[in-house]
Every structure is written in C-alpha cells, then in structure tokens.
Coordinates of N, CA and C in Angstrom, one line a residue:
M1 N -58.3 17.7 99.5 CA -56.9 17.9 99.3 C -56.5 17.3 98.0
Q2 N -55.8 18.0 97.2 CA -55.4 17.5 95.8 C -54.2 16.6 95.9
D3 N -54.2 15.6 95.0 CA -53.1 14.8 94.9 C -51.9 15.5 94.3
R4 N -50.8 15.4 94.9 CA -49.6 16.1 94.4 C -48.9 15.1 93.5
E5 N -48.1 15.7 92.5 CA -47.3 14.9 91.6 C -46.3 14.1 92.5
K6 N -46.1 12.9 92.1 CA -45.1 12.1 92.8 C -43.8 12.5 92.3
V7 N -43.0 13.0 93.2 CA -41.6 13.4 92.8 C -40.7 12.2 93.1
P8 N -39.9 11.8 92.1 CA -39.1 10.7 92.2 C -38.0 10.9 93.3
T9 N -37.6 9.9 93.9 CA -36.5 10.0 94.9 C -35.2 10.2 94.1
H10 N -34.1 10.6 94.9 CA -32.8 10.8 94.3 C -32.3 9.5 93.6
R11 N -32.5 8.4 94.3 CA -32.1 7.1 93.8 C -32.9 6.7 92.5
E12 N -34.2 7.0 92.5 CA -35.0 6.8 91.3 C -34.5 7.6 90.1
L13 N -34.3 8.9 90.4 CA -33.7 9.8 89.3 C -32.4 9.3 88.8
A14 N -31.5 8.8 89.7 CA -30.2 8.3 89.3 C -30.4 7.1 88.4
G15 N -31.3 6.2 88.7 CA -31.6 5.1 87.9 C -32.2 5.5 86.5
I16 N -33.1 6.4 86.5 CA -33.7 6.9 85.2 C -32.6 7.5 84.4
A17 N -31.8 8.4 85.0 CA -30.7 9.0 84.2 C -29.7 8.0 83.7
E18 N -29.3 7.0 84.4 CA -28.4 6.0 84.0 C -29.0 5.2 82.8
H19 N -30.3 4.9 82.9 CA -31.0 4.2 81.8 C -31.0 5.1 80.5
L20 N -31.3 6.4 80.7 CA -31.2 7.3 79.5 C -29.9 7.4 78.9
F21 N -28.8 7.4 79.7 CA -27.5 7.5 79.2 C -27.1 6.2 78.4
E22 N -27.5 5.1 79.0 CA -27.2 3.8 78.3 C -27.9 3.8 76.9
K23 N -29.1 4.3 76.8 CA -29.9 4.3 75.5 C -29.3 5.3 74.6
A24 N -28.9 6.4 75.1 CA -28.4 7.5 74.2 C -26.9 7.3 73.8
D25 N -26.1 6.6 74.6 CA -24.7 6.3 74.2 C -24.0 7.6 73.7
E26 N -24.0 8.6 74.5 CA -23.3 9.9 74.3 C -23.8 10.7 73.0
D27 N -25.0 10.3 72.5 CA -25.6 11.0 71.4 C -26.6 12.0 71.9
E28 N -26.2 13.3 71.9 CA -27.1 14.3 72.5 C -28.5 14.4 71.8
S29 N -28.6 14.2 70.5 CA -29.9 14.3 69.9 C -30.8 13.1 70.3
L30 N -30.2 11.9 70.5 CA -30.9 10.7 71.0 C -31.3 11.0 72.5
L31 N -30.4 11.5 73.3 CA -30.8 11.8 74.7 C -32.0 12.8 74.7
A32 N -32.0 13.8 73.9 CA -33.1 14.8 73.8 C -34.4 14.0 73.5
R33 N -34.3 13.2 72.5 CA -35.5 12.4 72.1 C -36.0 11.5 73.2
E34 N -35.1 10.9 73.9 CA -35.4 10.0 75.1 C -36.1 10.8 76.2
L35 N -35.5 12.0 76.4 CA -36.1 12.9 77.4 C -37.6 13.3 77.1
D36 N -37.8 13.5 75.8 CA -39.2 13.8 75.3 C -40.2 12.7 75.7
L37 N -39.7 11.5 75.8 CA -40.6 10.3 76.0 C -41.0 10.1 77.5
I38 N -40.2 10.7 78.4 CA -40.5 10.4 79.8 C -41.5 11.3 80.4
D39 N -42.1 10.9 81.5 CA -43.1 11.7 82.2 C -42.6 13.1 82.5
P40 N -43.4 14.1 82.2 CA -43.0 15.5 82.3 C -42.5 15.9 83.7
A41 N -43.1 15.3 84.8 CA -42.6 15.6 86.1 C -41.2 15.1 86.4
I42 N -41.0 13.9 85.9 CA -39.6 13.3 86.0 C -38.6 14.1 85.1
R43 N -39.0 14.4 83.9 CA -38.2 15.2 83.0 C -37.8 16.6 83.7
R44 N -38.8 17.2 84.3 CA -38.6 18.5 84.9 C -37.5 18.4 86.0
E45 N -37.6 17.3 86.8 CA -36.6 17.1 87.9 C -35.2 16.8 87.3
L46 N -35.2 16.0 86.2 CA -33.9 15.7 85.6 C -33.2 17.0 85.0
L47 N -34.0 17.8 84.4 CA -33.5 19.0 83.7 C -33.0 20.0 84.7
Q48 N -33.2 19.8 86.0 CA -32.7 20.7 87.0 C -31.9 20.0 88.1
S49 N -31.3 18.8 87.7 CA -30.6 18.0 88.6 C -29.1 18.0 88.4
D50 N -28.4 17.3 89.2 CA -27.0 17.1 89.0 C -26.7 15.9 88.1
F51 N -27.7 15.2 87.6 CA -27.5 14.1 86.8 C -27.2 14.4 85.3
L52 N -27.7 15.6 84.9 CA -27.4 16.1 83.6 C -26.5 17.3 83.7
N53 N -25.8 17.6 82.7 CA -25.1 18.9 82.7 C -25.8 20.0 81.9
A54 N -25.4 21.2 82.0 CA -26.1 22.3 81.4 C -26.1 22.2 79.9
Y55 N -25.1 21.6 79.3 CA -25.1 21.5 77.8 C -26.2 20.5 77.4
Q56 N -26.4 19.4 78.1 CA -27.5 18.5 77.8 C -28.8 19.1 77.9
V57 N -29.0 20.0 78.8 CA -30.3 20.7 79.0 C -30.4 21.8 77.8
Y58 N -29.3 22.5 77.5 CA -29.3 23.4 76.4 C -29.7 22.7 75.1
Y59 N -29.1 21.6 74.9 CA -29.4 20.8 73.6 C -30.8 20.3 73.7
Y60 N -31.3 19.9 74.8 CA -32.7 19.4 74.9 C -33.7 20.5 74.5
F61 N -33.5 21.7 75.0 CA -34.4 22.8 74.7 C -34.2 23.4 73.3
F62 N -33.0 23.5 72.8 CA -32.7 24.2 71.5 C -32.5 23.3 70.4
R63 N -32.1 22.0 70.6 CA -31.9 21.0 69.6 C -30.8 21.4 68.6
E64 N -29.8 22.2 69.1 CA -28.6 22.5 68.4 C -27.5 22.8 69.4
A65 N -26.3 22.7 68.9 CA -25.1 23.0 69.7 C -24.7 24.4 69.5
P66 N -24.3 25.1 70.6 CA -23.7 26.4 70.4 C -22.3 26.3 70.0
G67 N -21.5 27.3 70.0 CA -20.1 27.2 69.6 C -19.3 26.2 70.5
D68 N -18.1 25.8 70.1 CA -17.3 24.9 70.9 C -17.0 25.4 72.3
L69 N -16.6 26.6 72.4 CA -16.3 27.2 73.7 C -17.5 27.2 74.6
E70 N -18.6 27.6 74.1 CA -19.9 27.7 74.8 C -20.3 26.2 75.3
R71 N -20.1 25.3 74.4 CA -20.4 23.9 74.7 C -19.6 23.4 75.9
E72 N -18.3 23.7 75.8 CA -17.4 23.3 76.9 C -17.7 23.9 78.2
R73 N -18.1 25.2 78.2 CA -18.5 25.9 79.4 C -19.7 25.2 80.0
L74 N -20.7 24.9 79.2 CA -21.9 24.3 79.6 C -21.7 22.9 80.2
I75 N -20.9 22.1 79.5 CA -20.6 20.7 79.9 C -20.0 20.7 81.3
L76 N -19.3 21.7 81.7 CA -18.6 21.7 83.0 C -19.5 22.1 84.2
Q77 N -20.8 22.5 83.9 CA -21.7 22.9 84.9 C -22.9 21.9 85.0
P78 N -23.3 21.6 86.2 CA -24.5 20.7 86.3 C -25.7 21.4 85.9
A79 N -26.7 20.7 85.5 CA -28.0 21.3 85.2 C -28.6 22.1 86.4
S80 N -28.3 21.7 87.6 CA -28.8 22.4 88.7 C -28.4 23.8 88.8
A81 N -27.2 24.1 88.2 CA -26.7 25.5 88.2 C -27.6 26.4 87.3
L82 N -28.4 25.9 86.5 CA -29.2 26.7 85.6 C -30.3 27.5 86.3
V83 N -30.6 27.2 87.5 CA -31.6 28.0 88.3 C -31.0 29.3 88.5
Q84 N -29.7 29.4 88.8 CA -29.0 30.7 88.9 C -28.5 31.3 87.6
G85 N -28.2 30.4 86.7 CA -27.7 30.8 85.4 C -26.2 30.4 85.2
V86 N -25.9 30.0 83.9 CA -24.5 29.6 83.6 C -24.1 30.5 82.4
M87 N -22.9 31.1 82.6 CA -22.3 32.0 81.6 C -21.9 31.1 80.4
M88 N -22.4 31.4 79.2 CA -22.0 30.7 78.0 C -20.9 31.4 77.3
A89 N -21.0 32.7 77.2 CA -20.0 33.5 76.5 C -19.8 34.8 77.1
E90 N -18.7 35.4 76.9 CA -18.4 36.7 77.3 C -17.8 37.5 76.1
L91 N -18.5 38.5 75.7 CA -18.2 39.3 74.5 C -18.2 40.8 74.8
E92 N -17.1 41.4 74.7 CA -17.0 42.9 74.9 C -17.7 43.3 76.2
L93 N -17.3 42.8 77.3 CA -17.9 43.2 78.6 C -19.3 42.8 78.8
M94 N -19.9 42.0 77.9 CA -21.2 41.5 78.1 C -21.2 40.0 78.2
E95 N -22.1 39.4 79.0 CA -22.1 38.0 79.2 C -23.4 37.5 78.7
I96 N -23.4 36.3 78.1 CA -24.6 35.6 77.6 C -24.8 34.5 78.7
I97 N -25.9 34.5 79.3 CA -26.2 33.6 80.4 C -27.4 32.6 79.9
F98 N -27.2 31.3 80.1 CA -28.3 30.4 79.9 C -28.8 30.0 81.3
R99 N -30.1 30.1 81.4 CA -30.8 29.8 82.7 C -32.2 29.3 82.5
L100 N -32.7 28.7 83.6 CA -34.1 28.2 83.5 C -34.9 29.1 84.4
E101 N -36.1 29.5 83.9 CA -37.0 30.4 84.6 C -38.4 29.7 84.5
D102 N -39.0 29.3 85.6 CA -40.3 28.6 85.5 C -40.2 27.4 84.6
D103 N -39.1 26.6 84.7 CA -38.9 25.4 83.9 C -38.8 25.6 82.4
R104 N -38.5 26.9 82.0 CA -38.4 27.2 80.6 C -37.0 27.8 80.4
P105 N -36.4 27.6 79.2 CA -35.1 28.1 79.0 C -35.1 29.6 78.6
V106 N -34.1 30.3 79.1 CA -34.0 31.8 78.9 C -32.5 32.0 78.6
I107 N -32.3 32.8 77.5 CA -30.9 33.3 77.2 C -30.9 34.8 77.5
S108 N -30.1 35.2 78.5 CA -30.0 36.5 78.9 C -28.7 37.2 78.5
V109 N -28.7 38.5 78.3 CA -27.5 39.2 78.1 C -27.4 40.1 79.4
S110 N -26.2 40.1 79.9 CA -25.9 40.8 81.2 C -24.7 41.7 81.0
D111 N -24.7 42.8 81.7 CA -23.5 43.6 81.7 C -22.6 43.3 82.9
G112 N -22.9 42.1 83.6 CA -22.1 41.7 84.7 C -22.8 42.0 86.0
E113 N -23.7 43.0 86.0 CA -24.4 43.3 87.2 C -25.9 43.1 87.1
Q114 N -26.5 43.2 85.9 CA -27.9 43.0 85.7 C -28.2 42.5 84.3
F115 N -29.4 41.9 84.2 CA -29.8 41.4 82.9 C -30.2 42.6 82.0
L116 N -29.7 42.7 80.8 CA -30.1 43.8 80.0 C -31.3 43.4 79.1
V117 N -31.4 42.1 78.7 CA -32.4 41.6 77.9 C -32.5 40.1 78.0
N118 N -33.7 39.6 77.9 CA -33.9 38.1 78.0 C -34.6 37.7 76.7
Y119 N -34.1 36.5 76.2 CA -34.7 35.9 75.0 C -35.2 34.5 75.3
R120 N -36.3 34.2 74.6 CA -36.9 32.9 74.7 C -37.2 32.4 73.3
G121 N -37.3 31.1 73.1 CA -37.6 30.5 71.8 C -36.3 29.9 71.2
K122 N -36.5 29.2 70.1 CA -35.5 28.4 69.5 C -34.3 29.3 69.0
D123 N -34.5 30.5 68.7 CA -33.4 31.3 68.2 C -32.9 32.3 69.3
A124 N -33.1 32.0 70.5 CA -32.7 32.9 71.6 C -31.2 33.2 71.6
Y125 N -30.4 32.2 71.5 CA -29.0 32.4 71.5 C -28.5 33.3 70.4
R126 N -29.0 33.1 69.2 CA -28.6 33.9 68.0 C -29.1 35.4 68.2
R127 N -30.3 35.6 68.8 CA -30.8 36.9 69.1 C -29.9 37.6 70.1
A128 N -29.4 36.9 71.1 CA -28.6 37.5 72.1 C -27.3 37.9 71.5
L129 N -26.7 37.1 70.6 CA -25.5 37.5 69.9 C -25.7 38.7 69.0
R130 N -26.8 38.8 68.4 CA -27.2 39.9 67.5 C -27.3 41.2 68.4
F131 N -27.9 41.0 69.6 CA -28.1 42.2 70.5 C -26.7 42.8 70.8
I132 N -25.8 41.9 71.1 CA -24.4 42.4 71.5 C -23.8 43.0 70.3
D133 N -23.9 42.4 69.1 CA -23.3 43.0 67.9 C -23.9 44.4 67.6
D134 N -25.2 44.5 67.8 CA -25.8 45.8 67.6 C -25.5 46.9 68.6
A135 N -25.2 46.4 69.8 CA -24.8 47.4 70.9 C -23.4 47.9 70.7
L136 N -22.6 47.2 70.0 CA -21.2 47.6 69.8 C -21.0 48.6 68.7

C-alpha cells in the first residue's frame, strides 16, 4: 500500500492561510511568492479552498492583474468556485471564464451554454480577449 499525501485539516489550512496573509500584508505579488514556497500538496489545497479568493489564485498563476472589473468579480468569489469556473468578463454575448482543471488554470470563452475555446499559459486571458475580438 502506498503512502498517501498528508492532506492538512481545515484548521491547519486556516492557520497556514492566516500566516501567509500576515506575511503578505495585502500585497498580491508577495502572497504569490509565499505560495511558491509552501509544500505543493498544501498549496494545491489552498488554491481550491475558501481561504483564498479567485483573484488571488488568478494572480498566483498569471502574475498579473486583469482589468479592474474582472479583478472585482474574481475577488468576490472564493477559490473553491474555480472548480466550476468564475465569469471574469462578458463581452458581446460571450463570457470569459477562469477555472481550474486538473489543478491548472484555464481561461475559457463560452457562449453561455458551452465552452468555445480553452486557453492555457501566461497569455491565456489576452488570447481569450483576442478570440472574442476576432469573432466579432
């Protein structure tokens, strides 16, 4: 029988998150660097928890802020919502959705019913915006 990764308890995750927030002092780039330093299994749990918001996870993966409206939308959603996806922007009947798939960030463009295209990588959000511009 293989040893399974030790998953931290809810209380342990809360303590880790609190410690990270104290160190980062509302600096998203510092929070992202601190997340880089923790155990990958713990980081994975935090990035899909209610302790972080969707914007903090977006910033962690992309290391840049989207527009102000997109940032506000992401701040209002817990990171746990990223499993289903969080709408970042709505442009001309199309939605840009930020979500996590297999613990990796995905920016999808949807027509409201289905995903039309998925982008991965540091420029995923810009590529999604370009897709919508080209479609119009």
